[in-house]
Coordinates of N, CA and C in Angstrom, one line a residue:
X186 N 52.0 67.6 36.6 CA 50.9 68.0 37.5 C 51.3 69.2 38.9
X187 N 50.3 70.0 38.3 CA 50.2 71.4 39.4 C 50.1 70.3 40.8
X188 N 50.5 71.2 42.0 CA 50.6 70.5 43.5 C 49.1 70.7 43.8
X189 N 48.0 71.2 43.6 CA 46.8 71.0 44.0 C 46.5 70.1 43.3
X190 N 46.4 69.8 41.9 CA 45.9 68.8 41.1 C 46.9 67.4 41.4
X191 N 48.1 67.3 42.3 CA 48.5 66.0 42.3 C 48.1 65.7 43.7
X192 N 47.9 66.8 44.7 CA 47.1 66.1 46.1 C 45.6 65.9 45.9
X193 N 45.1 66.0 44.8 CA 43.8 65.8 44.7 C 43.4 64.6 44.4
X194 N 44.6 64.4 43.3 CA 44.8 63.2 42.8 C 44.8 61.9 43.8
X195 N 45.9 62.2 44.6 CA 46.4 61.1 45.7 C 45.3 60.9 46.4
X196 N 44.6 62.0 47.0 CA 43.0 61.8 47.8 C 41.9 61.0 47.1
X197 N 42.0 61.5 45.9 CA 40.9 60.3 45.3 C 41.3 59.0 45.4
X198 N 42.7 58.9 45.2 CA 42.7 57.4 45.0 C 42.6 56.5 46.4
X199 N 43.2 57.7 47.3 CA 42.8 57.4 48.7 C 41.8 56.7 48.9
X200 N 40.5 57.7 49.0 CA 39.2 57.4 48.7 C 38.9 56.1 47.8
X201 N 39.1 56.2 46.8 CA 38.8 54.6 46.0 C 39.2 53.8 46.4
X202 N 40.5 53.9 47.1 CA 40.9 52.2 47.3 C 40.4 52.2 49.1
X203 N 40.0 53.0 49.6 CA 39.4 52.6 51.1 C 37.7 52.1 50.8
X204 N 37.4 52.4 49.6 CA 35.9 52.6 49.5 C 36.1 50.8 48.8
X205 N 36.9 50.5 47.6 CA 36.6 49.3 47.1 C 37.4 48.2 48.6
X206 N 38.2 48.9 49.5 CA 38.5 47.8 50.3 C 37.5 47.4 51.4
X207 N 36.5 48.2 52.1 CA 35.0 48.2 52.8 C 34.0 47.8 51.9
X208 N 34.5 47.2 50.6 CA 32.9 47.1 49.9 C 32.7 45.6 49.6
X209 N 34.4 45.1 50.1 CA 34.3 43.6 50.2 C 33.5 42.8 51.1
X210 N 33.0 43.4 52.7 CA 32.9 43.5 54.1 C 32.3 43.9 54.3
X211 N 30.9 44.6 53.8 CA 30.2 46.1 54.2 C 29.9 46.3 55.6
X212 N 29.4 44.7 56.1 CA 28.9 44.6 57.2 C 29.7 44.9 58.5
X213 N 31.4 44.8 58.3 CA 32.5 44.5 59.1 C 33.6 46.1 58.8
X214 N 33.3 46.8 58.1 CA 33.9 48.0 57.5 C 34.0 49.1 58.6
X215 N 35.1 49.5 58.7 CA 35.7 50.6 59.6 C 34.8 51.6 58.5
X216 N 34.2 52.6 58.6 CA 34.1 53.2 57.7 C 34.5 55.0 57.7
X217 N 35.2 55.2 59.2 CA 35.7 56.7 59.2 C 36.6 57.2 58.0
X218 N 37.0 56.6 56.9 CA 37.5 57.2 55.7 C 36.5 57.6 54.8
X219 N 34.9 57.7 55.0 CA 34.3 58.9 54.3 C 34.3 59.9 54.9
X220 N 34.4 60.3 56.2 CA 34.3 61.6 56.7 C 35.7 62.1 56.2
X221 N 36.7 61.7 56.4 CA 38.4 62.1 56.0 C 38.3 62.4 54.3
X222 N 37.7 61.6 53.9 CA 38.0 61.8 52.1 C 36.9 62.7 51.2
X223 N 35.8 62.2 51.7 CA 34.3 63.4 51.3 C 33.8 63.5 51.8
X224 N 33.0 64.4 51.0 CA 31.6 65.9 51.7 C 30.5 65.6 50.9
X225 N 29.5 66.2 51.3 CA 28.7 66.8 49.8 C 28.1 65.8 49.4
X226 N 27.5 65.5 48.6 CA 27.0 64.8 47.6 C 27.4 63.2 47.4
X227 N 28.9 63.5 47.6 CA 29.4 61.9 47.5 C 29.4 61.3 49.0
X228 N 29.7 62.1 49.7 CA 29.5 61.4 51.6 C 28.2 61.2 51.4
X229 N 26.6 61.8 50.7 CA 25.8 61.0 51.0 C 25.3 60.0 50.7
X230 N 25.8 60.0 49.6 CA 25.9 58.7 48.6 C 26.9 57.9 49.3
X231 N 27.7 57.4 49.2 CA 28.3 56.6 49.9 C 27.2 55.8 51.4
X232 N 27.4 57.0 52.1 CA 26.8 56.4 53.3 C 25.1 55.5 53.1
X233 N 24.2 56.4 52.2 CA 23.5 55.7 52.1 C 23.7 54.1 51.1
X234 N 24.6 54.2 50.1 CA 25.4 52.8 49.7 C 25.7 51.8 50.4
X235 N 26.3 52.0 51.7 CA 26.8 51.4 52.7 C 25.4 50.5 53.4
X236 N 24.5 51.9 53.8 CA 23.8 51.2 54.6 C 22.5 50.0 53.8
X237 N 22.3 50.3 52.8 CA 21.9 49.5 51.2 C 22.4 48.1 51.9
X238 N 23.8 48.3 51.2 CA 24.4 46.6 51.4 C 24.3 45.9 52.4
X239 N 24.5 47.2 53.4 CA 24.5 46.1 54.6 C 22.5 45.7 54.9
X240 N 22.1 46.4 55.1 CA 20.4 46.0 54.8 C 20.4 44.6 54.3
X241 N 20.8 45.0 53.1 CA 20.5 43.3 52.1 C 21.4 42.7 52.1
X242 N 22.3 42.6 53.0 CA 23.3 41.2 52.5 C 24.2 41.5 51.5
X243 N 24.6 42.4 51.0 CA 25.1 42.7 49.7 C 27.2 43.3 50.1
X244 N 27.5 42.4 48.9 CA 29.3 42.5 49.0 C 29.5 42.9 48.0
X245 N 31.1 43.2 47.6 CA 31.5 42.9 46.1 C 32.6 41.9 46.0
X246 N 33.0 41.2 44.9 CA 34.3 40.5 45.3 C 34.9 40.7 43.4
X247 N 36.1 40.0 43.3 CA 36.6 40.3 42.3 C 38.1 41.3 42.1
X248 N 38.3 41.5 41.0 CA 39.3 42.4 41.4 C 38.6 43.9 40.7
X249 N 39.4 44.5 41.7 CA 38.1 46.6 42.0 C 39.0 46.8 40.5
X250 N 37.9 48.0 39.7 CA 38.1 48.3 38.5 C 39.6 49.5 39.0
X251 N 40.5 49.3 37.9 CA 41.3 50.1 37.7 C 40.9 52.2 37.4
X252 N 40.7 52.7 38.1 CA 40.4 54.1 37.4 C 41.0 54.6 37.0
X253 N 41.7 54.5 36.4 CA 42.6 55.5 35.4 C 42.2 57.2 35.5
X254 N 42.8 57.4 36.3 CA 42.2 59.5 36.5 C 43.2 59.8 35.7
X255 N 42.5 61.4 35.1 CA 43.4 62.0 34.7 C 42.8 63.8 35.5
X256 N 43.6 64.6 35.0 CA 43.3 66.2 35.6 C 42.4 66.3 34.7
X257 N 41.3 67.2 34.7 CA 40.6 67.9 33.4 C 40.8 68.8 33.9
X258 N 40.5 69.5 35.1 CA 40.7 71.2 35.3 C 41.1 71.4 36.6
X259 N 42.2 72.8 36.3 CA 42.4 72.6 37.9 C 41.5 74.4 38.2
X260 N 40.8 74.3 38.8 CA 39.6 75.4 39.0 C 40.2 76.3 39.8
X261 N 41.5 75.9 41.0 CA 42.0 77.2 42.0 C 42.6 76.0 42.9
X262 N 43.1 76.6 44.1 CA 44.5 75.4 44.6 C 43.3 75.0 45.3
X263 N 41.8 75.0 45.4 CA 40.7 74.9 46.4 C 39.7 73.6 46.0
X264 N 39.8 73.6 44.4 CA 38.9 72.8 43.4 C 39.3 72.0 42.3
X265 N 39.3 71.5 42.1 CA 39.9 70.6 41.0 C 38.7 69.3 39.9
X266 N 38.4 69.7 38.9 CA 38.1 68.2 38.0 C 38.8 67.2 37.8
X267 N 38.6 65.6 38.1 CA 39.1 64.8 37.6 C 38.5 64.0 36.5
X268 N 38.7 63.1 36.1 CA 38.0 62.1 35.3 C 38.5 61.0 35.9
X269 N 37.6 59.6 35.5 CA 37.8 58.5 35.2 C 37.3 57.8 34.5
X270 N 38.0 56.7 34.0 CA 37.5 55.6 33.5 C 37.7 53.5 34.4
X271 N 36.6 53.5 34.4 CA 36.9 52.5 35.5 C 37.0 51.1 34.9
X272 N 38.1 50.6 34.3 CA 38.4 49.5 33.8 C 38.1 48.1 34.2
X273 N 37.5 47.6 34.0 CA 37.1 46.1 34.7 C 38.2 45.3 34.3
X274 N 38.6 44.3 34.6 CA 39.4 42.8 34.5 C 38.2 42.2 34.0
X275 N 38.5 41.4 32.8 CA 36.9 40.6 32.6 C 37.6 39.2 33.0
X276 N 38.1 39.1 33.2 CA 38.6 37.7 34.1 C 38.3 37.2 35.4
X277 N 38.7 38.5 36.0 CA 38.1 38.8 37.7 C 37.3 39.7 37.8
X278 N 36.3 39.9 36.7 CA 35.2 41.2 37.5 C 34.4 41.0 39.1
X279 N 35.0 42.6 39.0 CA 34.3 43.3 40.0 C 32.8 43.1 40.6
X280 N 32.3 42.4 41.0 CA 30.4 41.8 40.8 C 30.0 42.5 42.3
X281 N 28.9 42.7 42.4 CA 28.1 43.0 43.3 C 27.7 41.2 44.1
X282 N 27.5 40.9 44.8 CA 26.7 39.4 45.3 C 26.0 39.6 46.7
X283 N 25.3 38.7 46.5 CA 24.5 38.5 48.4 C 25.4 37.5 49.0
X284 N 25.0 38.3 49.7 CA 26.7 37.6 51.1 C 25.8 36.0 51.4
X285 N 24.6 36.3 51.5 CA 24.1 34.5 52.4 C 23.7 33.5 51.3
X286 N 24.1 33.7 49.9 CA 23.8 32.8 48.5 C 25.3 32.3 48.1
X287 N 26.0 33.8 48.1 CA 27.4 33.6 47.4 C 27.3 34.2 45.7
X288 N 25.3 34.7 45.4 CA 25.2 34.4 43.8 C 25.6 35.9 43.4
X289 N 26.3 35.8 42.5 CA 26.4 37.5 41.7 C 24.8 38.2 41.6
X290 N 24.6 39.4 41.9 CA 23.5 40.2 41.6 C 23.3 40.5 40.2
X291 N 22.5 40.3 39.6 CA 22.0 40.2 38.0 C 22.4 42.2 37.6
X292 N 23.2 42.2 36.6 CA 23.4 44.0 36.2 C 22.2 43.7 35.2
X293 N 21.5 44.9 35.0 CA 20.8 44.8 33.3 C 21.8 45.3 32.2
X294 N 21.4 44.8 31.4 CA 22.3 45.0 30.2 C 22.3 46.6 29.8
X295 N 23.0 47.4 29.1 CA 22.9 48.8 28.9 C 23.4 49.1 27.8
X296 N 23.0 49.9 27.2 CA 23.8 50.0 25.7 C 23.4 52.0 25.6
X297 N 25.2 52.3 25.3 CA 25.9 51.4 25.2 C 26.6 51.0 26.3
X298 N 27.5 49.7 26.6 CA 27.6 49.4 27.4 C 28.8 50.0 28.2
X299 N 29.3 49.6 29.8 CA 30.1 50.3 30.2 C 31.4 49.6 29.7
X300 N 32.6 50.2 30.6 CA 32.8 51.5 31.2 C 32.5 53.1 30.7
X301 N 31.8 54.1 31.8 CA 31.6 55.3 31.2 C 32.0 56.3 32.2
X302 N 32.3 57.5 31.3 CA 33.4 58.4 32.1 C 32.6 59.2 32.9
X303 N 33.4 59.1 34.2 CA 33.4 59.4 35.6 C 33.8 60.7 35.6
X304 N 33.1 62.2 35.7 CA 33.4 63.4 36.7 C 33.5 63.5 38.3
X305 N 34.6 63.9 38.6 CA 34.9 64.4 39.7 C 35.5 65.8 40.3
X306 N 34.7 66.0 41.0 CA 34.2 67.3 41.5 C 35.0 67.0 42.8
X307 N 36.6 67.5 43.5 CA 37.6 67.6 44.5 C 37.2 69.0 45.0
X308 N 37.4 69.1 46.6 CA 37.9 70.3 46.7 C 38.7 69.9 48.4
X309 N 38.9 71.0 48.8 CA 39.4 71.0 49.8 C 38.2 71.2 50.8
X310 N 38.5 70.7 51.9 CA 37.3 70.6 53.3 C 38.0 71.5 53.8
X311 N 37.5 71.7 55.0 CA 37.0 73.3 56.0 C 38.9 72.5 57.0
X312 N 39.1 71.0 56.6 CA 40.6 71.1 57.6 C 41.7 71.2 56.7
X313 N 40.9 71.7 55.2 CA 42.1 71.8 54.2 C 42.7 70.8 53.0
X314 N 42.1 69.5 53.8 CA 42.4 68.0 53.1 C 41.9 67.7 51.7
X315 N 42.3 67.6 50.7 CA 41.4 67.2 49.5 C 40.1 65.9 49.7
X316 N 38.9 67.0 49.6 CA 37.8 65.7 49.6 C 36.8 65.7 48.3
X317 N 36.1 64.5 48.6 CA 35.1 63.9 46.8 C 34.2 64.9 47.1
X318 N 34.1 65.5 46.3 CA 32.3 66.4 46.5 C 31.4 65.3 45.5
X319 N 31.5 65.7 44.7 CA 30.9 64.8 43.9 C 31.4 64.2 42.7
X320 N 30.4 63.1 41.6 CA 30.7 62.4 40.6 C 29.5 62.4 39.8
X321 N 29.4 62.5 38.6 CA 28.7 62.7 37.7 C 29.4 61.7 36.6
X322 N 28.3 60.3 36.3 CA 28.9 59.8 35.2 C 28.4 59.6 33.7
X323 N 29.0 59.6 32.9 CA 28.1 60.5 31.3 C 28.0 58.7 30.9
X324 N 26.4 58.1 30.9 CA 26.4 56.8 30.5 C 26.0 56.9 29.1
X325 N 26.2 57.9 28.5 CA 25.8 58.1 26.9 C 26.9 57.5 25.8
X326 N 27.8 57.2 25.8 CA 28.9 56.2 25.4 C 30.3 55.7 27.1
X327 N 30.7 54.6 25.4 CA 31.9 54.3 26.6 C 33.1 54.8 26.4
X328 N 33.4 54.6 27.7 CA 35.4 55.6 27.5 C 36.4 54.2 27.6
X329 N 37.2 54.5 26.9 CA 38.5 53.4 26.9 C 39.8 53.7 27.9
X330 N 39.6 54.3 28.9 CA 40.6 54.6 30.0 C 41.0 55.8 29.6

């Protein structure tokens, strides 16, 4: 793997791990990692997601999905496209729940069923560090990892 690609993958995993840890208790989460690892559309979406979880008393529990990251394309030493298929542990799935009741939030059935391939756009920020810029989900077919 090329140095830019490896650095982008490492930054994505750091962002993913910080996000899953913060999702367990959004009311008390230190979200400083968002500014470090995200920019652009990704940062806006993450900030909106945490504001929603806090306002509506939501959190996640279970085993976080395995991101199964692959390098799709190295566009330059400052831009890399990754893919990820979020594989869920069916014995202890990662689910959103209402913190007041402990009840899982119902999820509508989808066809085809998840997981779906994520296309992840990484780029270097003004500091030179890799940051997540955008994520696109392909919900037209199930991915396999």
